[in-house]
């Protein structure tokens, strides 16, 4: 008997208590009941981590490794391609002089680096797009810990391949081999799926948005530290030693998950990884609205799709534009060195922490939807400033204006989680992880192609484009909130 069959014979009252609501806010006795009952699978024992933290260190260490590698690998590609083409433009005095016409050789280096970033990203994330749904849905049956361990081992193998490329001066195409190994193991998106599903397993509806925001703050804190350390370390000792640290942190993350993370799902020994059941569960969730679709009918299913679309657009902008920041900073008129690039990357990741604080404050007087809209407005304004930045001061001003830019994603994850039943949390976050993989693919493809194509007339156009398309999720979230408020007012008036 599988878990779904077991869940079907449990008392109806348990399902009634755990049933999610299509609205974000509930009142009276229902709110108190939801706040005290974790939305975990009905067959899941109430396992709680005895430590003050659960999966936060796993996400922190994994993100530290990723944030340490990402800007350094782009800089390494820039240096290797520059060396092959005989370009040393960053050392020229006129590099920061905006009146000097762009060097054709610099444009070629920028274009090749952007294209190699695209190829490497596409290789890894295309495999992850296939593997992550299997791992995410599989974790709903066998537990979250395997999905936290396996991808970290794959990321460690990727770091090892990168080290070999640097030691032996191998062609940069071998970077693609490392990304493929990581993609086969689920990549970082599988870790995200496991961690957020774990939080959904062990949190109640009232606290879930903030718990998700804490996880995202872990992303920001680790990314900020890794960016500062990576920039200074690369300037002092080159590229190889920081990648050894990335390798060690991935192994430490896997070891922590194995030793200390308490399982939140009762494992099913008969569960299989390679089965069509995982994709069928995902199809059922989005085609019918899941087991709770009868509560809201077509509107319920529409909200599931619309919030997923908003999440897709927001994450695509975040990931796509982030890959261009290093290129934008390396070239004229900014011409930043490793230290400034590290500080710039740290400023980007600081938005995770400031968004967490802002979300906590704004939740006192605003509903979650309006918190997300404010976060998107902050992101839009910051990207517009970055698009015209031609000095270091203006660039950091753009980063500063993005201080609430990460407030939207935890709200959207929480909204999606509240739209599905307790037995569908794992399937949902498998789908969200799949969407994130698609975001990496689309973001890398669009922005790495758009950047070299617009160099000649507006270097910052991709950031302006990103700001414009963020108006789409802001409008959708605001519209859905207004419709919910109108429906609640109509129901209250009718009663």
CSV table of C-alpha atoms in Angstrom, one decimal:
chain,number,residue,atom,x,y,z
A,1,UNK,CA,0.0,0.0,0.0
A,2,UNK,CA,1.6,3.3,-1.0
A,3,UNK,CA,1.3,6.6,0.9
A,4,UNK,CA,-1.6,7.9,-1.0
A,5,UNK,CA,-3.6,4.8,-0.2
A,6,UNK,CA,-2.7,5.1,3.4
A,7,UNK,CA,-3.7,8.8,3.5
A,8,UNK,CA,-7.1,7.9,2.0
A,9,UNK,CA,-8.1,5.7,5.0
A,10,UNK,CA,-7.1,8.2,7.7
A,11,UNK,CA,-9.9,10.1,9.6
A,12,UNK,CA,-11.6,12.7,7.6
A,13,UNK,CA,-11.1,15.3,10.4
A,14,UNK,CA,-7.4,15.2,9.8
A,15,UNK,CA,-7.9,16.1,6.1
A,16,UNK,CA,-10.3,18.8,7.1
A,17,UNK,CA,-7.8,20.4,9.4
A,18,UNK,CA,-5.0,20.3,6.9
A,19,UNK,CA,-7.0,21.4,3.9
A,20,UNK,CA,-5.5,24.6,2.4
A,21,UNK,CA,-7.5,27.7,1.6
A,22,UNK,CA,-7.5,29.5,-1.6
A,23,UNK,CA,-7.1,32.8,0.2
A,24,UNK,CA,-4.0,34.0,1.9
A,25,UNK,CA,-5.6,35.3,5.1
A,26,UNK,CA,-8.1,33.4,7.2
A,27,UNK,CA,-10.0,34.6,10.2
A,28,UNK,CA,-11.5,33.3,13.5
A,29,UNK,CA,-11.2,29.7,14.5
A,30,UNK,CA,-10.1,28.5,11.1
A,31,UNK,CA,-6.9,30.7,11.3
A,32,UNK,CA,-6.2,29.4,14.7
A,33,UNK,CA,-6.6,25.8,13.6
A,34,UNK,CA,-4.4,26.3,10.5
A,35,UNK,CA,-1.7,28.0,12.6
A,36,UNK,CA,-1.4,25.0,14.9
A,37,UNK,CA,-1.5,22.1,12.3
A,38,UNK,CA,1.5,21.6,10.1
A,39,UNK,CA,0.6,21.1,6.5
A,40,UNK,CA,2.5,17.9,6.1
A,41,UNK,CA,1.4,14.7,4.5
A,42,UNK,CA,-1.1,12.9,6.6
A,43,UNK,CA,1.1,9.8,6.9
A,44,UNK,CA,4.1,11.8,8.0
A,45,UNK,CA,5.1,11.4,11.6
A,46,UNK,CA,5.6,14.7,13.5
A,47,UNK,CA,9.4,14.7,13.1
A,48,UNK,CA,11.1,17.9,14.3
A,49,UNK,CA,14.7,18.8,14.2
A,50,UNK,CA,16.1,19.0,17.8
A,51,UNK,CA,18.6,21.6,16.7
A,52,UNK,CA,17.7,25.2,16.4
A,53,UNK,CA,18.2,24.9,12.6
A,54,UNK,CA,17.1,22.2,10.1
A,55,UNK,CA,17.9,22.6,6.4
A,56,UNK,CA,19.2,26.2,6.7
A,57,UNK,CA,22.9,25.1,6.9
A,58,UNK,CA,22.5,22.9,3.8
A,59,UNK,CA,21.2,25.7,1.8
A,60,UNK,CA,23.7,28.2,3.2
A,61,UNK,CA,26.7,26.0,2.3
A,62,UNK,CA,25.5,25.0,-1.1
A,63,UNK,CA,24.7,28.6,-2.0
A,64,UNK,CA,28.1,29.7,-0.7
A,65,UNK,CA,29.8,27.3,-3.1
A,66,UNK,CA,27.6,28.4,-6.0
A,67,UNK,CA,28.1,32.2,-5.3
A,68,UNK,CA,31.8,31.6,-4.9
A,69,UNK,CA,32.1,29.9,-8.3
A,70,UNK,CA,29.8,32.0,-10.5
A,71,UNK,CA,31.6,35.3,-10.7
A,72,UNK,CA,35.0,33.7,-10.7
A,73,UNK,CA,34.1,31.3,-13.6
A,74,UNK,CA,32.9,34.3,-15.6
A,75,UNK,CA,36.1,36.2,-14.9
A,76,UNK,CA,38.2,33.2,-15.7
A,77,UNK,CA,36.4,32.9,-19.1
A,78,UNK,CA,37.1,36.6,-19.7
A,79,UNK,CA,40.8,36.2,-18.9
A,80,UNK,CA,41.2,33.0,-20.9
A,81,UNK,CA,39.5,34.5,-24.0
A,82,UNK,CA,41.3,37.8,-23.6
A,83,UNK,CA,44.6,35.9,-23.5
A,84,UNK,CA,43.7,33.9,-26.6
A,85,UNK,CA,42.8,37.0,-28.5
A,86,UNK,CA,45.7,39.1,-27.2
A,87,UNK,CA,43.4,41.6,-25.5
A,88,UNK,CA,44.4,43.5,-22.3
A,89,UNK,CA,41.9,46.4,-22.5
A,90,UNK,CA,41.2,46.5,-18.7
A,91,UNK,CA,44.7,47.8,-18.2
A,92,UNK,CA,44.4,50.7,-20.7
A,93,UNK,CA,44.0,54.2,-19.2
A,94,UNK,CA,41.2,55.0,-21.5
A,95,UNK,CA,39.1,52.0,-20.4
A,96,UNK,CA,37.0,54.1,-18.1
A,97,UNK,CA,36.9,57.0,-20.5
A,98,UNK,CA,33.4,57.0,-22.0
A,99,UNK,CA,34.3,59.4,-24.8
A,100,UNK,CA,36.7,56.8,-26.3
A,101,UNK,CA,35.0,54.6,-29.0
A,102,UNK,CA,34.6,50.9,-27.9
A,103,UNK,CA,37.5,48.7,-28.7
A,104,UNK,CA,36.4,46.1,-31.3
A,105,UNK,CA,38.6,43.5,-29.6
A,106,UNK,CA,36.9,44.2,-26.2
A,107,UNK,CA,33.5,43.8,-27.9
A,108,UNK,CA,34.6,40.4,-29.3
A,109,UNK,CA,35.8,39.3,-25.8
A,110,UNK,CA,32.5,40.4,-24.3
A,111,UNK,CA,30.5,38.6,-27.0
A,112,UNK,CA,32.5,35.3,-26.7
A,113,UNK,CA,32.4,35.4,-22.9
A,114,UNK,CA,28.6,35.9,-23.0
A,115,UNK,CA,28.2,33.1,-25.5
A,116,UNK,CA,30.3,30.7,-23.5
A,117,UNK,CA,28.3,31.5,-20.4
A,118,UNK,CA,25.2,30.7,-22.4
A,119,UNK,CA,26.5,27.4,-23.7
A,120,UNK,CA,27.7,26.2,-20.3
A,121,UNK,CA,24.4,27.3,-18.6
A,122,UNK,CA,22.3,25.7,-21.2
A,123,UNK,CA,24.2,22.4,-20.9
A,124,UNK,CA,23.8,22.1,-17.2
A,125,UNK,CA,20.3,23.5,-16.8
A,126,UNK,CA,18.8,21.5,-19.7
A,127,UNK,CA,19.8,18.3,-17.9
A,128,UNK,CA,18.6,19.6,-14.6
A,129,UNK,CA,15.2,20.4,-16.3
A,130,UNK,CA,14.8,16.6,-16.9
A,131,UNK,CA,16.3,15.4,-13.6
A,132,UNK,CA,14.8,17.8,-11.0
A,133,UNK,CA,11.2,16.7,-11.5
A,134,UNK,CA,12.2,13.1,-10.8
A,135,UNK,CA,14.2,13.9,-7.7
A,136,UNK,CA,11.6,16.4,-6.3
A,137,UNK,CA,8.6,14.1,-6.6
A,138,UNK,CA,10.7,11.1,-5.5
A,139,UNK,CA,11.5,13.0,-2.3
A,140,UNK,CA,7.8,13.0,-1.5
A,141,UNK,CA,8.1,9.2,-1.1
A,142,UNK,CA,11.6,8.4,0.1
A,143,UNK,CA,12.3,11.6,2.1
A,144,UNK,CA,14.1,14.9,1.6
A,145,UNK,CA,17.6,13.9,2.7
A,146,UNK,CA,18.6,12.1,-0.5
A,147,UNK,CA,17.6,15.2,-2.6
A,148,UNK,CA,19.9,17.3,-0.3
A,149,UNK,CA,22.9,14.9,-0.6
A,150,UNK,CA,23.0,13.8,-4.3
A,151,UNK,CA,23.0,17.3,-5.9
A,152,UNK,CA,25.7,18.5,-3.5
A,153,UNK,CA,27.9,15.6,-4.6
A,154,UNK,CA,27.3,16.6,-8.2
A,155,UNK,CA,28.2,20.2,-7.5
A,156,UNK,CA,31.4,19.0,-5.9
A,157,UNK,CA,32.3,17.1,-9.0
A,158,UNK,CA,31.7,20.2,-11.1
A,159,UNK,CA,34.1,22.2,-8.9
A,160,UNK,CA,36.7,19.4,-9.3
A,161,UNK,CA,36.4,19.6,-13.1
A,162,UNK,CA,36.8,23.4,-13.0
A,163,UNK,CA,39.9,23.0,-10.9
A,164,UNK,CA,41.4,20.5,-13.4
A,165,UNK,CA,40.7,22.9,-16.3
A,166,UNK,CA,42.5,25.7,-14.5
A,167,UNK,CA,45.5,23.5,-13.4
A,168,UNK,CA,46.0,21.9,-16.8
A,169,UNK,CA,45.0,25.0,-18.9
A,170,UNK,CA,42.4,22.8,-20.7
A,171,UNK,CA,40.1,24.4,-23.2
A,172,UNK,CA,37.2,26.2,-21.7
A,173,UNK,CA,34.8,23.7,-23.3
A,174,UNK,CA,35.6,21.4,-20.4
A,175,UNK,CA,33.7,23.7,-18.1
A,176,UNK,CA,30.6,22.3,-19.9
A,177,UNK,CA,31.6,18.8,-18.8
A,178,UNK,CA,31.5,19.9,-15.1
A,179,UNK,CA,28.1,21.5,-15.6
A,180,UNK,CA,26.7,18.4,-17.2
A,181,UNK,CA,27.8,16.3,-14.2
A,182,UNK,CA,26.1,18.7,-11.9
A,183,UNK,CA,23.0,18.7,-14.1
A,184,UNK,CA,22.8,14.9,-14.0
A,185,UNK,CA,22.6,15.1,-10.2
A,186,UNK,CA,19.9,17.7,-10.1
A,187,UNK,CA,22.1,20.8,-9.8
A,188,UNK,CA,21.4,23.5,-7.2
A,189,UNK,CA,17.7,23.6,-8.1
A,190,UNK,CA,17.2,20.2,-6.6
A,191,UNK,CA,18.6,21.4,-3.3
A,192,UNK,CA,16.3,24.4,-3.4
A,193,UNK,CA,13.3,22.0,-4.0
A,194,UNK,CA,14.3,19.8,-1.2
A,195,UNK,CA,14.8,22.6,1.3
A,196,UNK,CA,11.6,24.5,0.5
A,197,UNK,CA,9.6,21.2,0.6
A,198,UNK,CA,11.2,20.5,4.0
A,199,UNK,CA,10.0,23.9,5.2
A,200,UNK,CA,6.5,23.2,3.9
A,201,UNK,CA,6.5,19.8,5.7
A,202,UNK,CA,7.4,21.4,9.1
A,203,UNK,CA,5.7,24.8,9.0
A,204,UNK,CA,2.1,26.0,9.5
A,205,UNK,CA,0.2,28.2,7.1
A,206,UNK,CA,0.6,31.4,9.2
A,207,UNK,CA,4.4,31.2,9.5
A,208,UNK,CA,5.2,29.7,6.1
A,209,UNK,CA,5.9,33.0,4.2
A,210,UNK,CA,8.4,34.1,6.8
A,211,UNK,CA,10.0,30.6,7.0
A,212,UNK,CA,10.5,30.7,3.3
A,213,UNK,CA,11.9,34.2,3.5
A,214,UNK,CA,14.4,32.9,6.1
A,215,UNK,CA,15.6,30.3,3.7
A,216,UNK,CA,16.0,32.9,1.0
A,217,UNK,CA,17.9,35.1,3.5
A,218,UNK,CA,20.3,32.2,3.9
A,219,UNK,CA,20.9,32.4,0.1
A,220,UNK,CA,21.7,36.1,0.4
A,221,UNK,CA,23.9,35.9,3.4
A,222,UNK,CA,26.0,33.0,2.0
A,223,UNK,CA,26.1,34.7,-1.4
A,224,UNK,CA,27.3,38.0,0.1
A,225,UNK,CA,30.1,36.3,2.1
A,226,UNK,CA,31.2,34.2,-0.8
A,227,UNK,CA,31.3,37.2,-3.1
A,228,UNK,CA,33.5,39.2,-0.8
A,229,UNK,CA,35.8,36.3,0.0
A,230,UNK,CA,36.0,35.2,-3.7
A,231,UNK,CA,36.9,38.7,-5.0
A,232,UNK,CA,39.7,39.3,-2.5
A,233,UNK,CA,41.0,35.8,-2.6
A,234,UNK,CA,41.1,35.7,-6.4
A,235,UNK,CA,43.1,39.0,-6.4
A,236,UNK,CA,45.6,37.6,-3.9
A,237,UNK,CA,46.0,34.0,-5.0
A,238,UNK,CA,44.3,33.5,-8.3
A,239,UNK,CA,41.4,31.2,-9.2
A,240,UNK,CA,42.3,27.7,-8.1
A,241,UNK,CA,42.3,28.0,-4.3
A,242,UNK,CA,38.7,29.5,-4.1
A,243,UNK,CA,37.5,26.6,-6.1
A,244,UNK,CA,39.0,24.2,-3.6
A,245,UNK,CA,36.9,25.9,-1.0
A,246,UNK,CA,33.8,25.6,-3.2
A,247,UNK,CA,34.5,21.8,-3.4
A,248,UNK,CA,34.9,21.5,0.4
A,249,UNK,CA,31.7,23.4,1.1
A,250,UNK,CA,29.6,21.2,-1.2
A,251,UNK,CA,31.0,18.1,0.6
A,252,UNK,CA,30.4,19.6,4.0
A,253,UNK,CA,26.7,20.4,3.0
A,254,UNK,CA,26.2,16.8,1.9
A,255,UNK,CA,27.8,15.5,5.1
A,256,UNK,CA,25.6,17.8,7.3
A,257,UNK,CA,22.4,16.6,5.5
A,258,UNK,CA,23.4,13.0,6.1
A,259,UNK,CA,24.3,13.4,9.8
A,260,UNK,CA,22.0,16.1,11.2
A,261,UNK,CA,18.9,16.7,9.1
A,262,UNK,CA,15.9,14.8,10.6
A,263,UNK,CA,13.7,13.3,7.9
A,264,UNK,CA,10.3,15.0,7.5
A,265,UNK,CA,8.8,12.2,5.3
A,266,UNK,CA,8.2,8.6,6.3
A,267,UNK,CA,10.3,6.7,3.6
A,268,UNK,CA,8.7,4.2,1.3
A,269,UNK,CA,11.3,1.5,0.6
A,270,UNK,CA,9.4,0.4,-2.6
A,271,UNK,CA,9.5,3.9,-4.2
A,272,UNK,CA,11.2,4.1,-7.5
A,273,UNK,CA,13.1,7.0,-9.0
A,274,UNK,CA,12.7,6.2,-12.7
A,275,UNK,CA,9.0,6.0,-13.1
A,276,UNK,CA,6.4,8.0,-15.0
A,277,UNK,CA,4.4,8.4,-11.8
A,278,UNK,CA,6.4,11.6,-10.9
A,279,UNK,CA,5.5,13.4,-14.1
A,280,UNK,CA,1.9,12.2,-14.0
A,281,UNK,CA,1.5,13.7,-10.5
A,282,UNK,CA,2.8,17.0,-11.8
A,283,UNK,CA,0.5,16.9,-14.8
A,284,UNK,CA,-2.5,16.2,-12.5
A,285,UNK,CA,-1.6,19.1,-10.2
A,286,UNK,CA,-1.6,21.7,-12.9
A,287,UNK,CA,-4.3,20.2,-15.2
A,288,UNK,CA,-7.0,19.7,-12.5
A,289,UNK,CA,-5.8,22.1,-9.7
A,290,UNK,CA,-4.9,19.1,-7.5
A,291,UNK,CA,-7.0,17.6,-4.7
A,292,UNK,CA,-8.2,21.0,-3.5
A,293,UNK,CA,-9.5,22.1,-6.9
A,294,UNK,CA,-13.1,21.5,-5.9
A,295,UNK,CA,-12.7,24.3,-3.3
A,296,UNK,CA,-12.2,27.0,-5.9
A,297,UNK,CA,-12.9,25.3,-9.2
A,298,UNK,CA,-11.6,27.1,-12.3
A,299,UNK,CA,-10.5,30.1,-10.3
A,300,UNK,CA,-8.4,28.0,-8.1
A,301,UNK,CA,-6.6,26.4,-11.0
A,302,UNK,CA,-6.2,29.8,-12.7
A,303,UNK,CA,-4.5,31.2,-9.6
A,304,UNK,CA,-2.1,28.3,-9.5
A,305,UNK,CA,-1.1,29.0,-13.1
A,306,UNK,CA,-1.0,32.8,-12.7
A,307,UNK,CA,1.2,32.7,-9.6
A,308,UNK,CA,3.5,30.2,-11.4
A,309,UNK,CA,3.7,32.6,-14.3
A,310,UNK,CA,4.6,35.4,-12.0
A,311,UNK,CA,7.3,33.3,-10.3
A,312,UNK,CA,8.7,32.3,-13.7
A,313,UNK,CA,9.0,35.9,-14.9
A,314,UNK,CA,10.5,37.2,-11.6
A,315,UNK,CA,13.1,34.4,-11.3
A,316,UNK,CA,14.0,34.6,-15.0
A,317,UNK,CA,14.8,38.3,-14.6
A,318,UNK,CA,16.8,37.7,-11.4
A,319,UNK,CA,18.9,34.9,-13.0
A,320,UNK,CA,19.3,36.3,-16.4
A,321,UNK,CA,20.3,39.8,-15.3
A,322,UNK,CA,22.6,38.5,-12.6
A,323,UNK,CA,24.8,36.7,-15.2
A,324,UNK,CA,25.4,40.0,-17.0
A,325,UNK,CA,26.4,42.1,-14.0
A,326,UNK,CA,30.0,40.8,-14.0
A,327,UNK,CA,30.4,41.4,-17.7
A,328,UNK,CA,28.9,44.9,-17.3
A,329,UNK,CA,31.3,45.7,-14.5
A,330,UNK,CA,34.4,44.3,-16.2
A,331,UNK,CA,34.1,46.4,-19.3
A,332,UNK,CA,34.2,50.1,-19.9
A,333,UNK,CA,33.2,52.6,-18.6
A,334,UNK,CA,33.2,50.9,-15.2
A,335,UNK,CA,36.3,48.6,-15.6
A,336,UNK,CA,36.0,47.1,-12.1
A,337,UNK,CA,38.7,44.8,-10.7
A,338,UNK,CA,38.2,41.6,-8.7
A,339,UNK,CA,37.7,43.4,-5.4
A,340,UNK,CA,35.0,45.8,-6.7
A,341,UNK,CA,33.3,42.9,-8.5
A,342,UNK,CA,33.2,41.0,-5.2
A,343,UNK,CA,31.7,44.0,-3.4
A,344,UNK,CA,29.1,44.4,-6.2
A,345,UNK,CA,28.1,40.8,-6.0
A,346,UNK,CA,27.9,41.2,-2.2
A,347,UNK,CA,25.6,44.2,-2.6
A,348,UNK,CA,23.3,42.1,-4.8
A,349,UNK,CA,23.1,39.4,-2.2
A,350,UNK,CA,22.5,41.9,0.6
A,351,UNK,CA,19.1,42.4,-0.9
A,352,UNK,CA,18.1,39.0,0.5
A,353,UNK,CA,18.7,40.2,4.1
A,354,UNK,CA,17.1,43.6,3.6
A,355,UNK,CA,14.1,42.0,1.9
A,356,UNK,CA,13.7,39.6,4.9
A,357,UNK,CA,13.7,42.6,7.3
A,358,UNK,CA,11.4,44.6,5.0
A,359,UNK,CA,9.0,41.6,4.6
A,360,UNK,CA,8.7,41.2,8.4
A,361,UNK,CA,8.0,44.9,8.9
A,362,UNK,CA,5.6,45.2,5.9
A,363,UNK,CA,3.6,42.2,7.0
A,364,UNK,CA,2.4,44.1,10.0
A,365,UNK,CA,0.4,46.6,7.9
A,366,UNK,CA,0.2,45.0,4.4
A,367,UNK,CA,-1.1,41.8,2.9
A,368,UNK,CA,1.4,39.5,1.3
A,369,UNK,CA,0.4,40.4,-2.2
A,370,UNK,CA,1.1,44.1,-1.6
A,371,UNK,CA,4.5,43.2,0.0
A,372,UNK,CA,5.4,41.4,-3.3
A,373,UNK,CA,4.3,44.4,-5.4
A,374,UNK,CA,6.5,46.7,-3.3
A,375,UNK,CA,9.4,44.4,-3.7
A,376,UNK,CA,8.9,44.3,-7.5
A,377,UNK,CA,8.8,48.1,-7.6
A,378,UNK,CA,12.1,48.3,-5.7
A,379,UNK,CA,13.6,45.8,-8.3
A,380,UNK,CA,12.3,47.8,-11.2
A,381,UNK,CA,13.7,51.2,-10.0
A,382,UNK,CA,17.1,49.6,-9.2
A,383,UNK,CA,17.4,48.0,-12.7
A,384,UNK,CA,16.5,51.3,-14.4
A,385,UNK,CA,19.3,53.0,-12.6
A,386,UNK,CA,21.8,50.2,-13.3
A,387,UNK,CA,20.9,50.4,-17.0
A,388,UNK,CA,22.3,53.9,-17.2
A,389,UNK,CA,25.1,53.5,-14.7
A,390,UNK,CA,28.4,54.8,-16.0
A,391,UNK,CA,30.2,55.4,-12.7
A,392,UNK,CA,30.9,53.2,-9.6
A,393,UNK,CA,28.7,55.4,-7.4
A,394,UNK,CA,25.7,55.2,-9.7
A,395,UNK,CA,26.1,51.4,-10.0
A,396,UNK,CA,26.1,50.9,-6.3
A,397,UNK,CA,23.1,53.3,-6.1
A,398,UNK,CA,21.2,50.9,-8.4
A,399,UNK,CA,22.2,48.0,-6.1
A,400,UNK,CA,21.0,50.0,-3.1
A,401,UNK,CA,17.6,50.7,-4.7
A,402,UNK,CA,17.0,47.0,-5.1
A,403,UNK,CA,17.0,46.5,-1.3
A,404,UNK,CA,13.5,44.9,-1.4
A,405,UNK,CA,13.9,43.1,-4.7
A,406,UNK,CA,13.8,39.6,-3.1
A,407,UNK,CA,10.6,40.1,-1.2
A,408,UNK,CA,8.4,38.8,-4.1
A,409,UNK,CA,9.8,35.3,-4.4
A,410,UNK,CA,9.1,34.0,-0.8
A,411,UNK,CA,5.5,35.5,-1.1
A,412,UNK,CA,5.0,33.6,-4.4
A,413,UNK,CA,6.4,30.3,-3.1
A,414,UNK,CA,4.1,30.6,0.0
A,415,UNK,CA,1.0,31.4,-2.1
A,416,UNK,CA,1.7,28.4,-4.3
A,417,UNK,CA,2.2,26.2,-1.3
A,418,UNK,CA,-1.1,27.3,0.2
A,419,UNK,CA,-3.0,26.5,-2.9
A,420,UNK,CA,-2.3,22.7,-2.8
A,421,UNK,CA,-3.1,20.0,-0.3
A,422,UNK,CA,-0.7,18.6,2.3
A,423,UNK,CA,-0.1,15.4,0.2
A,424,UNK,CA,0.9,17.5,-2.8
A,425,UNK,CA,3.7,19.7,-1.3
A,426,UNK,CA,6.5,17.5,-2.7
A,427,UNK,CA,4.9,17.4,-6.2
A,428,UNK,CA,4.4,21.2,-6.1
A,429,UNK,CA,8.0,22.0,-5.2
A,430,UNK,CA,9.2,19.6,-7.8
A,431,UNK,CA,7.3,21.6,-10.3
A,432,UNK,CA,8.6,24.9,-8.9
A,433,UNK,CA,12.1,23.5,-9.2
A,434,UNK,CA,11.4,22.5,-12.8
A,435,UNK,CA,10.2,26.1,-13.4
A,436,UNK,CA,13.4,27.4,-11.8
A,437,UNK,CA,15.5,25.3,-14.1
A,438,UNK,CA,13.5,26.7,-17.1
A,439,UNK,CA,14.1,30.2,-15.7
A,440,UNK,CA,17.8,29.6,-15.8
A,441,UNK,CA,17.6,28.3,-19.3
A,442,UNK,CA,15.4,31.2,-20.6
A,443,UNK,CA,17.2,33.8,-18.6
A,444,UNK,CA,20.6,32.7,-19.8
A,445,UNK,CA,19.4,32.4,-23.4
A,446,UNK,CA,17.6,35.7,-23.5
A,447,UNK,CA,20.0,38.0,-21.6
A,448,UNK,CA,23.3,36.5,-22.8
A,449,UNK,CA,22.0,36.9,-26.4
A,450,UNK,CA,20.5,40.3,-25.8
A,451,UNK,CA,23.6,41.8,-24.2
A,452,UNK,CA,26.0,41.5,-27.2
A,453,UNK,CA,23.2,42.4,-29.6
A,454,UNK,CA,22.6,45.7,-27.9
A,455,UNK,CA,26.2,46.7,-27.1
A,456,UNK,CA,26.4,49.1,-30.0
A,457,UNK,CA,23.5,51.4,-29.1
A,458,UNK,CA,22.7,50.9,-25.3
A,459,UNK,CA,24.9,48.8,-23.2
A,460,UNK,CA,22.5,48.7,-20.3
A,461,UNK,CA,19.4,47.8,-22.4
A,462,UNK,CA,19.0,44.3,-21.0
A,463,UNK,CA,18.6,45.7,-17.5
A,464,UNK,CA,16.0,48.2,-18.8
A,465,UNK,CA,14.2,45.3,-20.6
A,466,UNK,CA,14.2,43.3,-17.3
A,467,UNK,CA,12.6,46.3,-15.5
A,468,UNK,CA,9.9,46.6,-18.1
A,469,UNK,CA,8.9,42.9,-18.0
A,470,UNK,CA,8.7,42.9,-14.2
A,471,UNK,CA,5.6,45.1,-14.6
A,472,UNK,CA,3.8,41.9,-15.7
A,473,UNK,CA,4.0,40.0,-12.4
A,474,UNK,CA,3.3,43.2,-10.5
A,475,UNK,CA,0.1,43.7,-12.4
A,476,UNK,CA,-1.0,40.1,-12.0
A,477,UNK,CA,-0.4,39.9,-8.3
A,478,UNK,CA,-2.2,43.2,-7.7
A,479,UNK,CA,-5.1,42.2,-9.8
A,480,UNK,CA,-5.6,38.9,-8.1
A,481,UNK,CA,-5.4,40.5,-4.7
A,482,UNK,CA,-8.1,43.1,-5.7
A,483,UNK,CA,-10.3,40.3,-7.0
A,484,UNK,CA,-9.9,38.4,-3.8
A,485,UNK,CA,-10.8,41.4,-1.7
A,486,UNK,CA,-13.8,42.1,-3.9
A,487,UNK,CA,-15.0,38.5,-3.6
A,488,UNK,CA,-14.5,38.6,0.2
A,489,UNK,CA,-16.5,41.9,0.4
A,490,UNK,CA,-19.3,40.5,-1.7
A,491,UNK,CA,-19.5,37.3,0.5
A,492,UNK,CA,-19.5,39.3,3.6
A,493,UNK,CA,-22.3,41.5,2.3
A,494,UNK,CA,-24.3,38.5,1.2
A,495,UNK,CA,-24.0,36.9,4.6
